[in-house]
Amino acid sequence: MNRTIEIAPVRKSVVVDASPPQAFAVFTAGINRWWPQSHGIGASPIRESVIEPCVGGRWFTRHEDGSDVVIGHVRVWQPAERLVISWEISSEWKPDPRPAFTSEVEVRFSAEAGGRTRVELEHRNFERLGAAPGEKMRKDVDGGWPYLLELYAKDASKKEETKP
């Protein structure tokens, strides 16, 4: 008998002192400013993190050895509203581009009072990895996303200094 497993998604949220368009821009175009260079899956240190701004665009890291390592691909690109990206990483933290084994990350940007934005992140579809690998990945990212969102929130909430 085949049994379909379900693994609960990881859901995290943060409120930033930025408008939805600004919050979206920092999460995407500004990812290199807040994504830690220590959080990569390449063979050498990260030099740059990039999300290409279109459906089908890559989320990748460029490394000191000149290689690019794909983390995922943009599935939904709705500036100031929503971003969905595949997560093409195995539970062993190695690249795995096979669609049947990819989880995905959805990020929503909702306006709040005072020019702030609620950023809600959902990382889901861990069951595609299989029961044990999916549970491992879920546990790993459940512990990792809060730190990453804290770094993101600090960067997104920075106010540009005005010059006299």
mmCIF file of C-alpha atoms in Angstrom:
data_model
loop_
_atom_site.group_PDB
_atom_site.id
_atom_site.type_symbol
_atom_site.label_atom_id
_atom_site.label_comp_id
_atom_site.label_asym_id
_atom_site.label_seq_id
_atom_site.Cartn_x
_atom_site.Cartn_y
_atom_site.Cartn_z
ATOM 1 C CA MET A 1 0.000 0.000 0.000
ATOM 2 C CA ASN A 2 1.364 3.415 -0.970
ATOM 3 C CA ARG A 3 1.124 6.077 1.663
ATOM 4 C CA THR A 4 1.578 9.747 0.911
ATOM 5 C CA ILE A 5 3.565 11.504 3.596
ATOM 6 C CA GLU A 6 2.998 15.120 4.524
ATOM 7 C CA ILE A 7 5.539 17.251 6.323
ATOM 8 C CA ALA A 8 4.338 20.526 7.782
ATOM 9 C CA PRO A 9 5.692 23.679 6.155
ATOM 10 C CA VAL A 10 7.965 26.056 8.029
ATOM 11 C CA ARG A 11 6.314 29.451 8.498
ATOM 12 C CA LYS A 12 8.126 32.534 9.769
ATOM 13 C CA SER A 13 7.321 36.234 9.645
ATOM 14 C CA VAL A 14 8.918 39.537 10.421
ATOM 15 C CA VAL A 15 7.789 43.175 10.249
ATOM 16 C CA VAL A 16 10.213 45.649 8.685
ATOM 17 C CA ASP A 17 10.338 49.439 8.606
ATOM 18 C CA ALA A 18 9.983 49.650 4.851
ATOM 19 C CA SER A 19 7.195 49.835 2.287
ATOM 20 C CA PRO A 20 6.269 46.622 0.415
ATOM 21 C CA PRO A 21 8.201 47.717 -2.714
ATOM 22 C CA GLN A 22 11.278 48.499 -0.594
ATOM 23 C CA ALA A 23 10.955 45.275 1.405
ATOM 24 C CA PHE A 24 10.652 43.224 -1.791
ATOM 25 C CA ALA A 25 13.658 44.987 -3.343
ATOM 26 C CA VAL A 26 15.845 44.321 -0.302
ATOM 27 C CA PHE A 27 14.817 40.647 -0.229
ATOM 28 C CA THR A 28 15.572 40.178 -3.926
ATOM 29 C CA ALA A 29 17.932 42.746 -5.464
ATOM 30 C CA GLY A 30 19.544 43.390 -2.069
ATOM 31 C CA ILE A 31 20.067 39.753 -1.068
ATOM 32 C CA ASN A 32 23.827 40.088 -1.370
ATOM 33 C CA ARG A 33 23.793 42.680 1.440
ATOM 34 C CA TRP A 34 22.062 40.484 4.020
ATOM 35 C CA TRP A 35 22.528 36.807 3.030
ATOM 36 C CA PRO A 36 25.572 35.616 5.017
ATOM 37 C CA GLN A 37 28.543 34.529 2.964
ATOM 38 C CA SER A 38 28.921 31.618 5.387
ATOM 39 C CA HIS A 39 25.582 30.150 4.199
ATOM 40 C CA GLY A 40 26.533 28.537 0.908
ATOM 41 C CA ILE A 41 26.706 25.070 -0.571
ATOM 42 C CA GLY A 42 29.578 25.612 -3.010
ATOM 43 C CA ALA A 43 33.109 24.259 -2.790
ATOM 44 C CA SER A 44 34.630 27.683 -2.098
ATOM 45 C CA PRO A 45 33.510 30.781 -0.171
ATOM 46 C CA ILE A 46 30.633 32.901 -1.490
ATOM 47 C CA ARG A 47 31.549 36.088 -3.281
ATOM 48 C CA GLU A 48 28.007 37.158 -4.213
ATOM 49 C CA SER A 49 24.348 36.100 -3.790
ATOM 50 C CA VAL A 50 21.928 36.853 -6.652
ATOM 51 C CA ILE A 51 18.236 36.458 -7.467
ATOM 52 C CA GLU A 52 17.554 37.137 -11.137
ATOM 53 C CA PRO A 53 14.407 39.333 -11.340
ATOM 54 C CA CYS A 54 12.049 37.270 -13.515
ATOM 55 C CA VAL A 55 10.102 34.019 -13.622
ATOM 56 C CA GLY A 56 12.652 31.354 -14.488
ATOM 57 C CA GLY A 57 15.498 33.463 -13.100
ATOM 58 C CA ARG A 58 18.108 31.785 -10.962
ATOM 59 C CA TRP A 59 18.727 32.216 -7.258
ATOM 60 C CA PHE A 60 22.431 31.461 -7.094
ATOM 61 C CA THR A 61 25.677 32.165 -5.345
ATOM 62 C CA ARG A 62 28.878 33.088 -7.139
ATOM 63 C CA HIS A 63 31.987 31.734 -5.448
ATOM 64 C CA GLU A 64 35.610 32.778 -5.102
ATOM 65 C CA ASP A 65 36.674 29.932 -7.420
ATOM 66 C CA GLY A 66 34.507 31.459 -10.189
ATOM 67 C CA SER A 67 31.751 28.859 -9.977
ATOM 68 C CA ASP A 68 28.028 29.593 -9.723
ATOM 69 C CA VAL A 69 25.896 27.325 -7.519
ATOM 70 C CA VAL A 70 22.148 27.380 -8.142
ATOM 71 C CA ILE A 71 19.996 27.371 -5.021
ATOM 72 C CA GLY A 72 16.734 27.535 -6.958
ATOM 73 C CA HIS A 73 14.672 29.220 -9.643
ATOM 74 C CA VAL A 74 12.046 31.947 -9.483
ATOM 75 C CA ARG A 75 8.565 30.471 -9.962
ATOM 76 C CA VAL A 76 6.491 33.567 -9.138
ATOM 77 C CA TRP A 77 7.730 37.172 -9.420
ATOM 78 C CA GLN A 78 5.205 39.771 -8.227
ATOM 79 C CA PRO A 79 7.184 42.819 -7.089
ATOM 80 C CA ALA A 80 6.041 44.310 -3.771
ATOM 81 C CA GLU A 81 3.644 41.373 -3.246
ATOM 82 C CA ARG A 82 4.967 37.844 -3.609
ATOM 83 C CA LEU A 83 7.972 35.754 -4.534
ATOM 84 C CA VAL A 84 8.121 31.964 -4.925
ATOM 85 C CA ILE A 85 11.451 30.247 -5.465
ATOM 86 C CA SER A 86 12.314 26.566 -5.761
ATOM 87 C CA TRP A 87 14.786 25.231 -3.183
ATOM 88 C CA GLU A 88 17.019 22.872 -5.134
ATOM 89 C CA ILE A 89 19.064 21.594 -2.207
ATOM 90 C CA SER A 90 19.124 18.060 -0.817
ATOM 91 C CA SER A 91 18.962 17.204 2.880
ATOM 92 C CA GLU A 92 22.738 16.692 2.684
ATOM 93 C CA TRP A 93 23.060 20.362 1.644
ATOM 94 C CA LYS A 94 24.137 19.566 -1.907
ATOM 95 C CA PRO A 95 22.647 20.987 -5.129
ATOM 96 C CA ASP A 96 19.789 18.830 -6.457
ATOM 97 C CA PRO A 97 17.915 20.371 -9.415
ATOM 98 C CA ARG A 98 15.516 17.452 -9.951
ATOM 99 C CA PRO A 99 12.006 19.026 -9.832
ATOM 100 C CA ALA A 100 10.505 15.980 -8.117
ATOM 101 C CA PHE A 101 12.839 16.557 -5.135
ATOM 102 C CA THR A 102 12.695 20.338 -4.720
ATOM 103 C CA SER A 103 10.954 22.155 -1.916
ATOM 104 C CA GLU A 104 9.949 25.781 -2.356
ATOM 105 C CA VAL A 105 10.005 29.075 -0.526
ATOM 106 C CA GLU A 106 7.166 31.594 -0.791
ATOM 107 C CA VAL A 107 7.594 35.103 0.562
ATOM 108 C CA ARG A 108 4.636 37.508 0.841
ATOM 109 C CA PHE A 109 4.863 41.247 1.472
ATOM 110 C CA SER A 110 1.844 42.953 3.128
ATOM 111 C CA ALA A 111 1.542 46.630 3.989
ATOM 112 C CA GLU A 112 1.092 47.482 7.667
ATOM 113 C CA ALA A 113 0.406 50.762 9.441
ATOM 114 C CA GLY A 114 3.138 53.374 9.580
ATOM 115 C CA GLY A 115 4.774 52.456 6.284
ATOM 116 C CA ARG A 116 5.867 49.063 7.594
ATOM 117 C CA THR A 117 5.625 45.688 5.867
ATOM 118 C CA ARG A 118 4.861 42.226 7.191
ATOM 119 C CA VAL A 119 7.060 39.686 5.439
ATOM 120 C CA GLU A 120 5.714 36.135 5.681
ATOM 121 C CA LEU A 121 7.884 33.245 4.585
ATOM 122 C CA GLU A 122 6.680 29.698 4.003
ATOM 123 C CA HIS A 123 9.117 26.917 3.136
ATOM 124 C CA ARG A 124 7.138 23.851 2.008
ATOM 125 C CA ASN A 125 6.993 20.558 0.075
ATOM 126 C CA PHE A 126 9.631 18.806 2.191
ATOM 127 C CA GLU A 127 7.870 15.482 1.568
ATOM 128 C CA ARG A 128 9.283 15.561 -1.972
ATOM 129 C CA LEU A 129 12.652 14.669 -0.438
ATOM 130 C CA GLY A 130 11.245 11.531 1.215
ATOM 131 C CA ALA A 131 10.252 10.983 4.848
ATOM 132 C CA ALA A 132 13.595 11.082 6.711
ATOM 133 C CA PRO A 133 15.410 13.536 4.387
ATOM 134 C CA GLY A 134 12.328 15.795 4.322
ATOM 135 C CA GLU A 135 12.087 15.870 8.122
ATOM 136 C CA LYS A 136 15.823 16.645 8.344
ATOM 137 C CA MET A 137 15.554 19.518 5.872
ATOM 138 C CA ARG A 138 12.473 20.877 7.646
ATOM 139 C CA LYS A 139 14.278 20.827 10.999
ATOM 140 C CA ASP A 140 17.366 22.477 9.500
ATOM 141 C CA VAL A 141 15.511 25.336 7.814
ATOM 142 C CA ASP A 142 13.139 25.794 10.769
ATOM 143 C CA GLY A 143 16.234 26.631 12.788
ATOM 144 C CA GLY A 144 17.902 28.661 10.025
ATOM 145 C CA TRP A 145 15.182 30.963 8.682
ATOM 146 C CA PRO A 146 14.775 32.998 11.914
ATOM 147 C CA TYR A 147 18.444 34.023 11.787
ATOM 148 C CA LEU A 148 18.263 34.834 8.074
ATOM 149 C CA LEU A 149 15.068 36.869 8.489
ATOM 150 C CA GLU A 150 16.670 38.779 11.357
ATOM 151 C CA LEU A 151 19.563 39.746 9.080
ATOM 152 C CA TYR A 152 17.107 40.642 6.317
ATOM 153 C CA ALA A 153 14.953 42.753 8.690
ATOM 154 C CA LYS A 154 17.975 44.732 9.904
ATOM 155 C CA ASP A 155 18.916 45.552 6.317
ATOM 156 C CA ALA A 156 15.343 46.265 5.162
ATOM 157 C CA SER A 157 14.697 48.579 8.116
ATOM 158 C CA LYS A 158 17.799 50.708 7.545
ATOM 159 C CA LYS A 159 16.917 54.265 6.711
ATOM 160 C CA GLU A 160 18.971 55.943 4.064
ATOM 161 C CA GLU A 161 20.909 58.800 5.579
ATOM 162 C CA THR A 162 19.822 62.119 4.205
ATOM 163 C CA LYS A 163 22.524 64.495 3.160
ATOM 164 C CA PRO A 164 22.272 68.140 4.179
#
